[in-house]
Structure formats: structure tokens, C-alpha cells
Coordinates of C-alpha atoms and ligand atoms in Angstrom, one line a residue:
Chain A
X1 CA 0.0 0.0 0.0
X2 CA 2.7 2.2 0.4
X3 CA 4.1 1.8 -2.6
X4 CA 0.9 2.5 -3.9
X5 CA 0.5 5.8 -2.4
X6 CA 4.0 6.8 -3.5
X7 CA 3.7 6.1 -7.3
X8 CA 0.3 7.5 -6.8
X9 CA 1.3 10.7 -5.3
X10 CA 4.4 11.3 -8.0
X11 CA 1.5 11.1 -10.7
X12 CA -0.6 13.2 -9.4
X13 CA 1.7 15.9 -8.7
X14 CA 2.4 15.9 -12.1
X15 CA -1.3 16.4 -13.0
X16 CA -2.0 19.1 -10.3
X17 CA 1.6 21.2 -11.1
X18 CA 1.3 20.5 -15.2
X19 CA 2.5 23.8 -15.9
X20 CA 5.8 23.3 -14.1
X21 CA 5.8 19.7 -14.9
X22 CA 5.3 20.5 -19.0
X23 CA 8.4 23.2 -18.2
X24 CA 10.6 20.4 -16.5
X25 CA 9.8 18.0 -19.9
X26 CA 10.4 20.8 -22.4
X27 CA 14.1 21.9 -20.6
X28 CA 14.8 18.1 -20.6
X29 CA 13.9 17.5 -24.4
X30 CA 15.6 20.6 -25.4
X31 CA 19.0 20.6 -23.6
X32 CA 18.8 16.7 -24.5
X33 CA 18.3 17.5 -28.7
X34 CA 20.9 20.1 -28.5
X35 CA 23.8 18.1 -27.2
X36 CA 22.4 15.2 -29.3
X37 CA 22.7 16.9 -31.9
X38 CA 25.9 17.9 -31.3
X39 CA 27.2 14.6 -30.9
X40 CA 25.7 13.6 -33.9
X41 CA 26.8 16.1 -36.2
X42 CA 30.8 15.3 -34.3
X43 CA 30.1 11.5 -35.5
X44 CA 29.3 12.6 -39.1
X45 CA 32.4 14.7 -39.1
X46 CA 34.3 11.9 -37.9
X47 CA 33.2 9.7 -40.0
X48 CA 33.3 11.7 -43.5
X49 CA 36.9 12.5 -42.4
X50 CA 37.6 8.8 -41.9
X51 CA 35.9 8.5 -45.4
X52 CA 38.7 10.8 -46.6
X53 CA 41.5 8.9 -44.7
X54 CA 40.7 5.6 -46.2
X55 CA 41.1 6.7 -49.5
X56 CA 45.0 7.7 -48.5
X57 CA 46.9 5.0 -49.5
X58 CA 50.5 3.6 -49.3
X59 CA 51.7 2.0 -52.3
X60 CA 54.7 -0.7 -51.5
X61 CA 57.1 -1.4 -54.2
X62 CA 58.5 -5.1 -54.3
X63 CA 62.5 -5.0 -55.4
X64 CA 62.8 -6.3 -58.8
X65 CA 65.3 -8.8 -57.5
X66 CA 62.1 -10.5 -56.8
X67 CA 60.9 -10.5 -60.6
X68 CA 58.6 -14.0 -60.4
X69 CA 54.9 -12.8 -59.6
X70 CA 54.3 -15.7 -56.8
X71 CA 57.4 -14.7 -55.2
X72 CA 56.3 -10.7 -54.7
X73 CA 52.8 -12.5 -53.6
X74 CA 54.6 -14.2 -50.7
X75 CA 55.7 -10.5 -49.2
X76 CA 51.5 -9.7 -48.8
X77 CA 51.9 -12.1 -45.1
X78 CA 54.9 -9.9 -44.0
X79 CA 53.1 -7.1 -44.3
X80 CA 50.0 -7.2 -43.4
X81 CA 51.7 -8.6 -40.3
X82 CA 53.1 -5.1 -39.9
X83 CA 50.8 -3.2 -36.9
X84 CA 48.3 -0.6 -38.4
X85 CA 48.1 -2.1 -41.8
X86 CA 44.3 -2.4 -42.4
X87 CA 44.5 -4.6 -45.8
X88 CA 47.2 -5.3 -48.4
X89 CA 46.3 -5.9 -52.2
X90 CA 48.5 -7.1 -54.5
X91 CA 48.8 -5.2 -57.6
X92 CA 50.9 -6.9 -60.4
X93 CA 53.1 -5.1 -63.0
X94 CA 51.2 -6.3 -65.8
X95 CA 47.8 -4.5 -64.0
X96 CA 49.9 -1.8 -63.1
X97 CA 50.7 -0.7 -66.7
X98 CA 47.3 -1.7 -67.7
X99 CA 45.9 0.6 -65.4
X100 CA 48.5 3.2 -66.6
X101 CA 47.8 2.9 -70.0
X102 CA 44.1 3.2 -69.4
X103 CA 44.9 6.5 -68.2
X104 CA 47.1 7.7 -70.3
X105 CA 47.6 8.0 -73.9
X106 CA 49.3 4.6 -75.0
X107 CA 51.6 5.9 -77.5
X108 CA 53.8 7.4 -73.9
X109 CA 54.3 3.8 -73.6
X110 CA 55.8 3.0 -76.6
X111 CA 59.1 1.2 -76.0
X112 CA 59.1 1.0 -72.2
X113 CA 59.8 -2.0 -70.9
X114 CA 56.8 -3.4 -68.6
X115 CA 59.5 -4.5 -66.3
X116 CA 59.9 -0.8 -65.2
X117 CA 56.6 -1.4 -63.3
X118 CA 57.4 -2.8 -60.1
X119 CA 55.1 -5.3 -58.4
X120 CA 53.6 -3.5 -55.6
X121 CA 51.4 -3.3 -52.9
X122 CA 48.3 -1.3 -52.4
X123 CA 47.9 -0.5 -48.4
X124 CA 45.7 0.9 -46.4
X125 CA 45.7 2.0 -42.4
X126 CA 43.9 1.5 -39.5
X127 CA 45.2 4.9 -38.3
X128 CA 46.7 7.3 -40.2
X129 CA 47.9 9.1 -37.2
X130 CA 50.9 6.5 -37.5
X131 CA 51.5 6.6 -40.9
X132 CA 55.1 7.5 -40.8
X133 CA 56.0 4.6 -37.8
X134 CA 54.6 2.3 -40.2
X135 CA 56.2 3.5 -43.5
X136 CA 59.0 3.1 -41.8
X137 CA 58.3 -0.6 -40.6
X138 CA 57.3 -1.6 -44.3
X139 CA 60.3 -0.2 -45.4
X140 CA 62.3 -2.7 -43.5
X141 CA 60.5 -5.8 -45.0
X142 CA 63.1 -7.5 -46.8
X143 CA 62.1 -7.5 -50.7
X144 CA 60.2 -4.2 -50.3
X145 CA 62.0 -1.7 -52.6
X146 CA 60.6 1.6 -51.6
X147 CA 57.3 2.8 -49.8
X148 CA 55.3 5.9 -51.2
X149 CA 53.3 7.6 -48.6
X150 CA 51.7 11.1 -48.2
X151 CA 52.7 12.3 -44.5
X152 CA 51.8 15.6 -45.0
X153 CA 48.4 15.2 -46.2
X154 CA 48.0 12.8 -43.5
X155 CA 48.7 14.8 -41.0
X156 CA 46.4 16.8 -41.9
X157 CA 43.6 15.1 -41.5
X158 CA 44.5 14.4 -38.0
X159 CA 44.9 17.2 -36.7
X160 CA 41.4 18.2 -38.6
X161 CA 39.7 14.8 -36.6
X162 CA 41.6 16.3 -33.4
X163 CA 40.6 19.5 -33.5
X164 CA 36.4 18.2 -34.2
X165 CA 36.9 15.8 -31.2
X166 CA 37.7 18.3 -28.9
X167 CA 35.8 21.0 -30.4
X168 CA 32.9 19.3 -29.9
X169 CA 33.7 17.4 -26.3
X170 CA 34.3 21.1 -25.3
X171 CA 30.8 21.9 -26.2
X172 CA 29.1 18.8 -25.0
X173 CA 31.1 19.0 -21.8
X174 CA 29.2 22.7 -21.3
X175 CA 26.1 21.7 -22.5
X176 CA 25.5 19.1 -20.0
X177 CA 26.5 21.6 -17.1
X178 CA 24.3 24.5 -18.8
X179 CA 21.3 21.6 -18.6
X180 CA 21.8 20.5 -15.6
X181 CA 22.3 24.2 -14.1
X182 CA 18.7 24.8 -15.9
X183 CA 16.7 21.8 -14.9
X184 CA 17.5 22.1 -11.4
X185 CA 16.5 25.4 -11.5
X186 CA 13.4 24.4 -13.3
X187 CA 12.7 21.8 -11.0
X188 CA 13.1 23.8 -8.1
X189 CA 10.7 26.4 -9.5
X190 CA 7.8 23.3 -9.7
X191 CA 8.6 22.2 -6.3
X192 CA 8.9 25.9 -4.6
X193 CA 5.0 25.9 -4.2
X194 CA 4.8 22.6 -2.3
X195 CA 7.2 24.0 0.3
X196 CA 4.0 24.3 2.1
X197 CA 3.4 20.5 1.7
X198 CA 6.4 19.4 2.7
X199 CA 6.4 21.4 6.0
X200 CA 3.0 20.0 6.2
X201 CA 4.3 16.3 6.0
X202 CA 7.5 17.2 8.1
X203 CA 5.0 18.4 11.2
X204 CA 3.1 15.1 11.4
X205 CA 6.0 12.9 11.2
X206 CA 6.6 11.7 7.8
X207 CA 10.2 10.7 7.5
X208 CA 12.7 12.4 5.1
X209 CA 12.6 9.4 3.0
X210 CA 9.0 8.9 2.8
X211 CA 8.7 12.8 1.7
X212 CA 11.7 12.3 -0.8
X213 CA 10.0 9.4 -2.6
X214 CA 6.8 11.0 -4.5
X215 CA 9.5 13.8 -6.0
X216 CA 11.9 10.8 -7.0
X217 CA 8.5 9.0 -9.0
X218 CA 7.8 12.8 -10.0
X219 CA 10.9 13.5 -11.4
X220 CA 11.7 9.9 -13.0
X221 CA 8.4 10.1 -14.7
X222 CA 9.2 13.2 -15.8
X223 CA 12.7 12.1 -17.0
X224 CA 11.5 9.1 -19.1
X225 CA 9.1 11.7 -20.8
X226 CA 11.7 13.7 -21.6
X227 CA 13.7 11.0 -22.6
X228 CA 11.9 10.0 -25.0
X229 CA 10.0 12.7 -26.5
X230 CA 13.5 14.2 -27.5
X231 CA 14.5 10.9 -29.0
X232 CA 11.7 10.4 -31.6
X233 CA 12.0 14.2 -31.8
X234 CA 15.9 13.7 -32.4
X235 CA 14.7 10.7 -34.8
X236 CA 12.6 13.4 -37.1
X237 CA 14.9 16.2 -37.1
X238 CA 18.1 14.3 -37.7
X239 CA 16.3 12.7 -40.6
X240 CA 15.0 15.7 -42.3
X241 CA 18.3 17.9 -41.7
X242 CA 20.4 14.6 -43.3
X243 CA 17.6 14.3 -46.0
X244 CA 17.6 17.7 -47.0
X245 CA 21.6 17.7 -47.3
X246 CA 21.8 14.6 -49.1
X247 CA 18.9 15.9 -51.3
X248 CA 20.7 19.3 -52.4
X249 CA 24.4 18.5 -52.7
X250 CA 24.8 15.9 -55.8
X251 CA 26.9 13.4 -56.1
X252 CA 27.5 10.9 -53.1
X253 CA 30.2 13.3 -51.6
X254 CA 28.0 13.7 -48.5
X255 CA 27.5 10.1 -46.8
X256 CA 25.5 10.7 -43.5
X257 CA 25.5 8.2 -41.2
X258 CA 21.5 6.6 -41.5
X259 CA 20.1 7.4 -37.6
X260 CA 19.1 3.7 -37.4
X261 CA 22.7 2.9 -36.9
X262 CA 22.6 5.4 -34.0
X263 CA 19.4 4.9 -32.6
X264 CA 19.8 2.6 -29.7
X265 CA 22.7 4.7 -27.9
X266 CA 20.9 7.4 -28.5
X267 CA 17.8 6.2 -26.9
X268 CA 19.6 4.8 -24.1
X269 CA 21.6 7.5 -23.4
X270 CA 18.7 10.2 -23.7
X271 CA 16.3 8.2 -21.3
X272 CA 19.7 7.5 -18.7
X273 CA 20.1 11.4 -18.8
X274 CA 16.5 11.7 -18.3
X275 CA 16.2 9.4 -15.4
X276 CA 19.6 11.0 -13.6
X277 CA 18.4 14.3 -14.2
X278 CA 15.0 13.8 -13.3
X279 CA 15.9 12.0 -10.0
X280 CA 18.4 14.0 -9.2
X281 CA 17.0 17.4 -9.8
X282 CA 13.7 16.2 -7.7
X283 CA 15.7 15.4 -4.7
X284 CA 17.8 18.3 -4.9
X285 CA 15.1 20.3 -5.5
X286 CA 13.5 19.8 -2.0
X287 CA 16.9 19.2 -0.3
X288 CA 16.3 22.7 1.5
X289 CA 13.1 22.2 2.7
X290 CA 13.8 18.9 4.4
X291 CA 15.8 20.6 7.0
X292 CA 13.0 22.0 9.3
Chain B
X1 CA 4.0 15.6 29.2
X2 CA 5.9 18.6 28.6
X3 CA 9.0 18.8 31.3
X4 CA 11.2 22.2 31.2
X5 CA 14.0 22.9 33.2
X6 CA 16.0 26.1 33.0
X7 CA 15.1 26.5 29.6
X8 CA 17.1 29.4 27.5
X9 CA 16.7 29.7 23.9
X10 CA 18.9 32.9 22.1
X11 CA 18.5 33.2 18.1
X12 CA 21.7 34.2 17.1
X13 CA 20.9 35.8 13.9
X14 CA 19.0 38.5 15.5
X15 CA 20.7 38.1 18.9
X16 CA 17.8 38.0 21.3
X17 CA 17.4 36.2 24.4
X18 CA 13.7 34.8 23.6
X19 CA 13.4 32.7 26.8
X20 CA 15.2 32.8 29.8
X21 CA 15.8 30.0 32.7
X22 CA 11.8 28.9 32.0
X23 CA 11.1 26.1 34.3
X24 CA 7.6 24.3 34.0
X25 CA 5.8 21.0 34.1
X26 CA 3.0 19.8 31.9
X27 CA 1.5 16.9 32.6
X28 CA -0.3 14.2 30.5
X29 CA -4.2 14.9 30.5
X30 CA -3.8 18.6 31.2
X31 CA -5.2 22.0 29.6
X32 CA -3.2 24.5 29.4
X33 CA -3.2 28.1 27.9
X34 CA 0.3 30.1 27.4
X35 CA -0.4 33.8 27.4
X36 CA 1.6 37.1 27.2
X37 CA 2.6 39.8 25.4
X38 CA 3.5 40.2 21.5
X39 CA 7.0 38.9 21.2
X40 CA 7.3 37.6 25.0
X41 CA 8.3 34.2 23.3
X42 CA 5.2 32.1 23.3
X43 CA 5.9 30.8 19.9
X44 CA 9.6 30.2 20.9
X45 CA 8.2 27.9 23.7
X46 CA 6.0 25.9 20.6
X47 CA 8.5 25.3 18.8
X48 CA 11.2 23.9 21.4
X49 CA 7.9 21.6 22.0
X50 CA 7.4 20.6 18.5
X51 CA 11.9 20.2 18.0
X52 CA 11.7 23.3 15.4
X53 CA 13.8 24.9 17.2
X54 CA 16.5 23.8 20.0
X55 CA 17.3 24.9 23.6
X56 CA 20.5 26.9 23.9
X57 CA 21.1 25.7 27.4
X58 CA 18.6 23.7 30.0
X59 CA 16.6 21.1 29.8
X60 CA 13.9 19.9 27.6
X61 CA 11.7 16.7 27.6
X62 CA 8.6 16.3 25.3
X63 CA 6.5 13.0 25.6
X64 CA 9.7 11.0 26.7
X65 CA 11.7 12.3 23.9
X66 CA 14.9 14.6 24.8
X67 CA 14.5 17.8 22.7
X68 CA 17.7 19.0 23.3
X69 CA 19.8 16.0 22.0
X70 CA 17.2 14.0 19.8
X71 CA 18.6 13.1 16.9
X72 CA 17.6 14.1 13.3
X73 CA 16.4 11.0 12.2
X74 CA 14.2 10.4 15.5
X75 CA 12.1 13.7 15.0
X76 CA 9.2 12.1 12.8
X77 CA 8.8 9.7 15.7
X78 CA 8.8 12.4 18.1
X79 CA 5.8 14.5 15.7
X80 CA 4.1 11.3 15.9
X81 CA 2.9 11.5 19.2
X82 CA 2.0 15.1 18.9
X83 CA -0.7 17.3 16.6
X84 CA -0.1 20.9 15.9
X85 CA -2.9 23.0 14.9
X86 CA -1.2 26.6 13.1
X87 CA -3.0 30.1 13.2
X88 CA -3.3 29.7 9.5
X89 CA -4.4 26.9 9.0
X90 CA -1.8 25.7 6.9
X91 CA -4.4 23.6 4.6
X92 CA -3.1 22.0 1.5
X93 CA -4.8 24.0 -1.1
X94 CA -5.9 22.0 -4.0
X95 CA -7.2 18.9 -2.0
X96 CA -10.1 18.3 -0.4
X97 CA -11.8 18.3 3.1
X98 CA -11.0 14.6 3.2
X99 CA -7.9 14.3 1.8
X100 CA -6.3 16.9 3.6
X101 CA -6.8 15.2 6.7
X102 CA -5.9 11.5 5.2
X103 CA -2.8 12.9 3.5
X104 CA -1.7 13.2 7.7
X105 CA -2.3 10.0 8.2
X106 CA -0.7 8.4 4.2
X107 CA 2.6 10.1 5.1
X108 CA 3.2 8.0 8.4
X109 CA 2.2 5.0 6.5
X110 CA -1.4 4.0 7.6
X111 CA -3.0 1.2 5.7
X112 CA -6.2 2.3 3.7
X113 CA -8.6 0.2 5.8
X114 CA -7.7 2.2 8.7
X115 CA -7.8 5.5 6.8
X116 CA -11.6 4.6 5.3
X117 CA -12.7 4.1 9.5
X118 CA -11.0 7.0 10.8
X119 CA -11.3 10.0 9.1
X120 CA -14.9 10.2 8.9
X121 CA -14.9 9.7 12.4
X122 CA -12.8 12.5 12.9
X123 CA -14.2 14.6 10.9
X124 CA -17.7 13.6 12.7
X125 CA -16.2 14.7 15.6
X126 CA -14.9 17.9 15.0
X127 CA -18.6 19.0 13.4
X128 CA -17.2 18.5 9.3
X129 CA -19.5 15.5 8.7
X130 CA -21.0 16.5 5.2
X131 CA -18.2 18.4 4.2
X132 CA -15.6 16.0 3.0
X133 CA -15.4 17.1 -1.1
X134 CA -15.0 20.5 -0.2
X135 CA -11.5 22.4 -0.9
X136 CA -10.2 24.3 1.4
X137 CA -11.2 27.8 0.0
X138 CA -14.8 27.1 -0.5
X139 CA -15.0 26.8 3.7
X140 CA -15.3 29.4 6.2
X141 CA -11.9 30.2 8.0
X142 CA -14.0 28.2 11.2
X143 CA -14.7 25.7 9.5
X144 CA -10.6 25.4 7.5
X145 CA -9.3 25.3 11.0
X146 CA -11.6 22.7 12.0
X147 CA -10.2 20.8 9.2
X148 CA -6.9 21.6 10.6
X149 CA -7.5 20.1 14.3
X150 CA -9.0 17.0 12.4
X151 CA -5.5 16.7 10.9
X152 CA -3.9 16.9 14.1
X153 CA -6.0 14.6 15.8
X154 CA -6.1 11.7 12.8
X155 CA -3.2 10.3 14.3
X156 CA -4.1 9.8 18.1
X157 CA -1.4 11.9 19.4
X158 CA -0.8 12.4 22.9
X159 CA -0.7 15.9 22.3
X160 CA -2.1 18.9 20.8
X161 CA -0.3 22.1 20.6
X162 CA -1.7 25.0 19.1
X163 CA 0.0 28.5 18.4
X164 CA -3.1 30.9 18.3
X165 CA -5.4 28.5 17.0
X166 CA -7.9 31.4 17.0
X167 CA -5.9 34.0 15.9
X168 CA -7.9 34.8 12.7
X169 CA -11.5 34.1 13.6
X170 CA -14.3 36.3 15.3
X171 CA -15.3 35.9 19.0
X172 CA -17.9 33.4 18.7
X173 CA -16.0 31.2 16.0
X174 CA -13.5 31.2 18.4
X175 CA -15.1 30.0 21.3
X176 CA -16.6 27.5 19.3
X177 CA -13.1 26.5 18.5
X178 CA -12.3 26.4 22.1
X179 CA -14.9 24.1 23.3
X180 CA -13.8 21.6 20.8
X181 CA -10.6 21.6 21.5
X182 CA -12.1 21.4 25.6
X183 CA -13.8 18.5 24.3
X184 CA -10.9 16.4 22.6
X185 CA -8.7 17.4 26.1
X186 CA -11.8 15.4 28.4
X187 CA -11.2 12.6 25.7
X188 CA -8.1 12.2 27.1
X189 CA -5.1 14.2 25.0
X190 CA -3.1 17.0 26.4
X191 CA -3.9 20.5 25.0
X192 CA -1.5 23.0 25.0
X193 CA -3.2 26.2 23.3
X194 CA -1.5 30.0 22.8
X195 CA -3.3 32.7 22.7
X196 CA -3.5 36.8 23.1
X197 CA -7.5 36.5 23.6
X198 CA -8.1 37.4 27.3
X199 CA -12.1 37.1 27.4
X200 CA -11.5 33.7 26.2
X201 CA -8.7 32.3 28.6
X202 CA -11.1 34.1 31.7
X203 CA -14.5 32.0 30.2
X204 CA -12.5 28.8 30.6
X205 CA -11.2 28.0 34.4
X206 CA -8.1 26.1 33.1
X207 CA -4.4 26.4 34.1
X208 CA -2.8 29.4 32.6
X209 CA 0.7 30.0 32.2
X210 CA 2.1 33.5 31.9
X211 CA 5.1 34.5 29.2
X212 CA 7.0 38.0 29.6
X213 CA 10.1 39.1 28.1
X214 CA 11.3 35.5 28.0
X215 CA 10.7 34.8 30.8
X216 CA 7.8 32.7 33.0
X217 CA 6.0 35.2 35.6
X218 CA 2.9 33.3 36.0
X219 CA 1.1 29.9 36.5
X220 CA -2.0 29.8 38.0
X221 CA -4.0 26.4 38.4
X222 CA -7.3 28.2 38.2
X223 CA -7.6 30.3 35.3
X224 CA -7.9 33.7 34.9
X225 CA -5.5 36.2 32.6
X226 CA -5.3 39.3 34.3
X227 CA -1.9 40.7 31.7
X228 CA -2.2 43.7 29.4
Ligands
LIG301 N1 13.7 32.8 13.8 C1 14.0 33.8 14.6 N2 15.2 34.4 14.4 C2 15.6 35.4 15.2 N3 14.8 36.0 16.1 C3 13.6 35.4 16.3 C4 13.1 34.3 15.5 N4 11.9 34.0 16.0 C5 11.6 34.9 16.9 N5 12.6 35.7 17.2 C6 12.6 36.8 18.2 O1 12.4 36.2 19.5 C7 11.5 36.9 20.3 C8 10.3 36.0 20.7 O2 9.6 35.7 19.5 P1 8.3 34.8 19.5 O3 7.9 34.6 18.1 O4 8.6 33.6 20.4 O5 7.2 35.7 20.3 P2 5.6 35.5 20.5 O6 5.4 35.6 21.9 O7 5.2 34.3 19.8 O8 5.0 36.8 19.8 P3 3.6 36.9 19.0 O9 2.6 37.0 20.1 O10 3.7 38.3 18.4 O11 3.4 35.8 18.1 C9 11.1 38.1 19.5 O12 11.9 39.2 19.9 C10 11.5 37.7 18.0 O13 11.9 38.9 17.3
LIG302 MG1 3.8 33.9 18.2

């Protein structure tokens, strides 16, 4: 029964204060969208530059002491053995200058030798970050003649994908202390009329506990409403925003990461902030009125 | 059972001595009126009663419990053998006649059953019968405190204390008030009421205990209120 009258009371305080209680919701669902979105948008960047990274590759050169084609093939196990090498394909000499010529007008190729093509290796990176570590570590495979890699333009990228993260842990980081600084406030506002109550309920003996429980139901409710009125709301906006982009810049140079893929964190993590917050804020809110 | 030895109670905030070495006994069963002056401390002797406030130095004991050292945590078990009736009222605005007074006895954890029995009967016996789905605004100011004695009385206390109980009604509403409360002390609880309202303490022949300047210069068995 006591139960009962707890969950019953958190309800119906949200029914008798609705003004406060729709304020509480709407601070909750908009703090939550805004650093949702945030995070989102840092995940797209993230991933587009990936995108960008995986298309800088390292191109491994096999000495032409090593002129038999199954014999340069043998090299692909040392290598990918190297750390940070993501995948490894072969590229014979006879591809290579077919892939040249294809380019290029054939008559440039009159008279050269396809021997001048080496056998090589096209590579790719886990992290690009390390590119020069590992040039340097492909470079001492016996039978590898040279290694071509871009540092430059490599490390610029990371310092682009460094400068995102941050950026936007920075803001995030604010974000959740500018909430939380509102909500409490909010929630203190709903329960600064029921000051009256609790005195009330202190003067005939109800235990701190006992008064702190309807405002924890209150505020969890309240939470979980938030929660997940800013996650379909999230859903809907992230949607049209990414539709709208995709729609307007041709070409598949955009890629934005479908919200299904993202949906479950974000649910969980919206309805988690909702329920600490909620909680939280409730008992805080009355902390000072508990003293009497 | 109110026991007081020595009692001295200075707010430091405003750095007032607003009782000083006030010794006095109430026992179970008894009616008793605390009279004096406008800022003589009367309220300041409630609330070392009901543990809002502490002693500074002496001793007090309210229904066994030791006000001067009781712990935090004890306190609700203290309130619990105690009802306090407030000059205003102090009604919980948007619920009703019945509710208000069940919401007293819900927060100490009553089961429903007993709830159902009792609060009609209380309300019964403080003159509300009929009047349960009212709020507290549509009800005369009478009537509201009526509602708030019900609330103190739901839980069987021991004792009632009451800090001009009829501090906002008119003569006769007030002596209404007065017999009722007369009537739940011959019930058996202890009623401890303050009050400025001389013509009312003199109509009653009850003890009377006298509050100046902090300090206790009266206490008279027999009635009778013979201050400013
Ligand atoms: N919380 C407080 N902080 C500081 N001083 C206080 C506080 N409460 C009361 N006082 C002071 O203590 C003295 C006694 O106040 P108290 O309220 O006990 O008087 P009272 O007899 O109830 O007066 P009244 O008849 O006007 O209600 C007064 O001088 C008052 O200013
Ligand atoms: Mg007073």
C-alpha cells in the first residue's frame, strides 16, 4: 500500500503542477536535442573524415630482384603482419601498366619495358595518425624496394579529426552543465509551491525518505518523458536535416550516417540522462526544505 | 508531558534572548493556555515543544523524547505523538476536506482500511460530517481550522499544541473553537493552546501560564488572565 500511495502521489503531482511539470519536460527535451545533436553532427564529421582517410593509400614497391609474380605475392603475409596495416592488395606489374595505360595515352608507352613497373602493394591503415611509424616498418621488409606515402596530407587530417573531437567534447562538456544548471532550477521552481506540503508532511511525522519518494517517482516520470519525447524528436529532425543535405548536394560526396545505426545509444543515453536528471533534480530540489 | 528545566533559547541571527531559565511541568491529560505579550516568546516555547527549534542551554523533555539531544532522524517519531494546529491553518490548497486530513495520516504510512474508518470519524467529531469534497477555499476560516485540528487529531497523538489557533476568527467562532478543543482534552489528550485572547482564557477555568520578556512570571491552576 505504500508503494501505492508513492507512485500515486508522484503522478498526481504531475497532473496538479502541469505547468511546471510540461516546463521540466520541455528543458529536458531541449537541452537533450541540443547536445544530441551535437554529438551527432561530431560523428558525421568523424566519420566523413575517416571516409577521406581511407582513401590515402600507401603504395609498397617489391625489389625487382624479386621479378617471379608468386614470389612478390609471398611478401603480402609480412606485411600485413606489420601493426596498423588495415588490408594489403596485390597489384601486379602487368595490372599496373594496364591501369596506366588506361589513363594515359598509350603511345607514352611505346618502348618502355613493362618490367619498369614494379610489383607493388596497395595499403591501407587502420590509423593514419601512424602513418610514418609504419612506413618506416614496411620499409624494412626484406624485398620491399621503396614505400610511397603522403605524411603531409595525412597529418592533416588528423589534426582536422583532433581538433572536431575536442571541439565538440568542449561543447558537449558545457552543454551538460548549462542543462543540468537549468533543470534544477526548473525543478526547483515546480517544487517551490509545495514548500507548504512538505512542511506540512515534516509536522506530522513523515520521514525524510518517505517525503523524498513521491518527487523521485515525480521527477523519473518526468525524465522518461523527456527522454523520449526528445529521442523520436531527435529521430525526425536528424532525418529531415540529413535528408535535406543529401537531397541538395549531388553526387554521393555527403554520406550521412542513417540514424538507425545510432538509434539505440541514443535512446539509451537520452532516457539514462533523463532518469539521472530527473531523479536528481527532484531530490535536490526539495533538499532545503527537508531541513526543518 | 511537557518537562522544562531552565530553559534558554537565544537566536543568534537576530541576537535575542527569547526565553530565559523557563522552568515548568505539563502533565499528561492537562489543559493549558500560554499567554503574554506580542514577542514575550510564546511561539519560541511551541517550537522547542514541537523540536523546530532547540534549547540553547537547560533542559527539555517532550513525551519521553529529549528535545535538546534527539537526533535528526528520530524527529518524525517524536511529531508522531503530537498534533499541531497553526494560526493559519496551513491547509493543503488543492485537496479536499477529506484528503487533507488522510494525506496526515498516508505520510506516516497507515493502511487504507484504517484511513476509510478513521477520518470520517474525525471529521464527525470535529462538526465537518457533510463536508468531505470541499477544498479548502470554498469553507469558512472556522470551518478550515476545523479541518486543521481534524489533521492533528487523525493520528491519536498524545498531544495537541496549538499556536493561536484562533488568531484569525471572530469571537464566537473562536469560542466554538475552544470548546472543541475542551472537548478532545476530556477525551483524554493534552492541549496546550497560545493565545492573546483574554475574554476567552477568563471563560475557561483552566491552568494558565504567563510568558513576559522570556521569561515565566505566571502559573495559575485556576484560570484567569489578568496581563495587558
Ligand atoms: N527565527 C528567529 N530568528 C531570530 N529571532 C527570532 C526568531 N523568531 C523569533 N525571534 C525573536 O524572538 C523573540 C520572541 O519571539 P516569539 O515569536 O517567540 O514571540 P511570540 O510571543 O510568539 O510573539 P507573538 O505574540 O507576536 O506571536 C522576538 O523578539 C522575536 O523577534
Ligand atoms: Mg507567536
Amino acid at each position: 500500500m505504500r508503494l501505492g500511495y508513492l507512485i500515486r502521489e508522484g503522478f498526481r503531482s504531475i497532473t496538479t503542477h502541469g505547468f511546471m511539470s510540461f516546463a521540466t519536460v520541455a528543458v529536458i527535451v531541449a537541452c537533450l536535442i541540443i547536445m544530441g545533436s551535437v554529438s551527432l553532427l561530431s560523428l558525421n564529421i568523424d566519420r566523413l573524415i575517416k571516409d577521406l582517410e581511407a582513401q590515402n593509400e600507401i603504395v609498397v614497391f617489391v625489389d625487382e630482384s624479386i621479378g617471379d609474380e608468386n614470389a612478390a605475392r609471398d611478401l603480402q603475409r609480412n606485411i600485413e603482419a606489420v601493426d596498423n596495416v588495415a588490408s594489403a592488395e596485390f597489384v601486379s606489374r602487368t595490372q599496373a601498366m594496364d591501369s596506366f595505360m588506361g589513363k594515359y595515352d598509350a603511345s607514352l608507352m611505346e618502348g618502355i619495358d613493362e618490367d619498369v613497373f614494379r610489383h607493388r602493394f596497395i595499403i591501407h591503415l587502420n590509423d593514419i595518425a601512424y602513418m610514418s611509424q609504419t612506413k618506416t616498418e614496411l620499409e624494412a621488409i626484406r624485398g620491399v624496394a621503396k614505400v610511397n606515402a603522403h605524411l603531409d596530407y595525412a597529418q592533416n587530417f588528423v589534426m582536422i579529426r583532433n581538433v572536431v573531437s575536442v571541439v565538440s567534447l568542449v561543447l558537449i562538456v558545457m552543454l551538460v552543465f548549462v542543462s543540468f544548471f537549468i533543470m534544477s532550477n526548473t525543478i526547483k521552481l515546480a517544487t517551490f509551491g509545495r514548500r507548504e506540503e512538505i512542511a506540512i508532511m515534516k509536522m506530522v511525522g513523515a520521514t525524510n525518505g518517505f517525503i523524498r519518494l513521491p518527487f523521485v517517482v515525480e521527477g523519473l516520470v518526468l525524465g522518461m518523458m523527456g527522454g523520449s519525447i526528445a529521442f523520436v524528436a531527435e529521430w525526425g529532425l536528424y532525418n529531415l536535416i540529413s535528408g535535406r543535405l543529401v537531397g541538395s548536394i549531388t553526387g554521393s560526396l555527403l554520406d550521412v550516417i542513417p540514424f538507425r545505426e545510432y538509434a539505440l545509444p541514443v535512446f539509451v543515453i537520452y532516457m539514462g540522462v533523463g532518469i539521472l536528471v530527473g531523479a536528481f533534480g527532484g531530490v535536490n530540489a526539495i533538499k532545503n526544505y527537508l531541513k526543518v | 508531558m511537557v518537562f522544562m528545566q531552565n530553559v534558554r533559547k537565544v537566536y543568534e541571527s537576530s541576537n535575542t534572548v527569547a526565553l530565559d531559565n523557563v522552568s515548568l511541568t505539563i502533565e499528561d491529560g492537562e489543559f493549558v493556555f500560554l499567554v503574554g505579550p506580542s514577542g514575550s516568546g510564546k511561539t519560541t516555547l511551541m517550537k522547542l515543544i514541537t523540536g523546530e527549534v532547540r534549547p540553547t542551554s537547560g533542559k527539555v523533555v517532550v513525551n519521553d523524547f529529549d528535545m535538546g539531544t534527539i537526533k535528526r532522524r528520530k524527529l518524525p517519531k517524536m511529531r508522531r505523538t503530537l498534533g499541531v494546529v497553526f494560526q493559519d491553518y496551513r491547509l493543503i490548497e488543492n485537496m479536499n476536506v477529506y484528503d487533507n486530513v488522510a494525506f496526515a495520516m498516508r505520510v506516516v504510512g497507515a493502511p487504507n482500511s484504517e484511513i476509510r474508518t478513521r477520518v470520517p470519524y474525525i471529521l464527525e467529531l470535529v462538526g465537518l460530517e457533510g463536508r468531505e469534497k470541499r477544498m479548502p477555499g470554498e469553507l469558512s476560516g472556522g470551518e478550515q481550522q476545523r479541518v486543521g485540528i481534524a489533521r492533528a487529531l487523525v493520528n491519536s497523538p498524545r498531544m495537541i499544541v496549538a499556536d493561536e489557533p484562533t488568531g484569525n476568527l471572530d469571537p464566537a467562532r473562536s469560542l466554538e473553537l475552544m470548546l472543541l478543543l475542551e472537548k478532545i482534552n476530556e477525551m483524554g489528550t493534552t492541549v496546550v493552546v497560545v493565545t492573546h485572547e483574554k475574554e476567552l482564557v477568563n471563560a475557561f477555568s483552566k491552568r494558565v501560564i504567563t510568558i513576559d520578556c522570556g521569561e515565566k512570571t505566571g502559573d495559575s491552576s485556576e484560570g484567569g488572565y489578568y496581563g495587558i
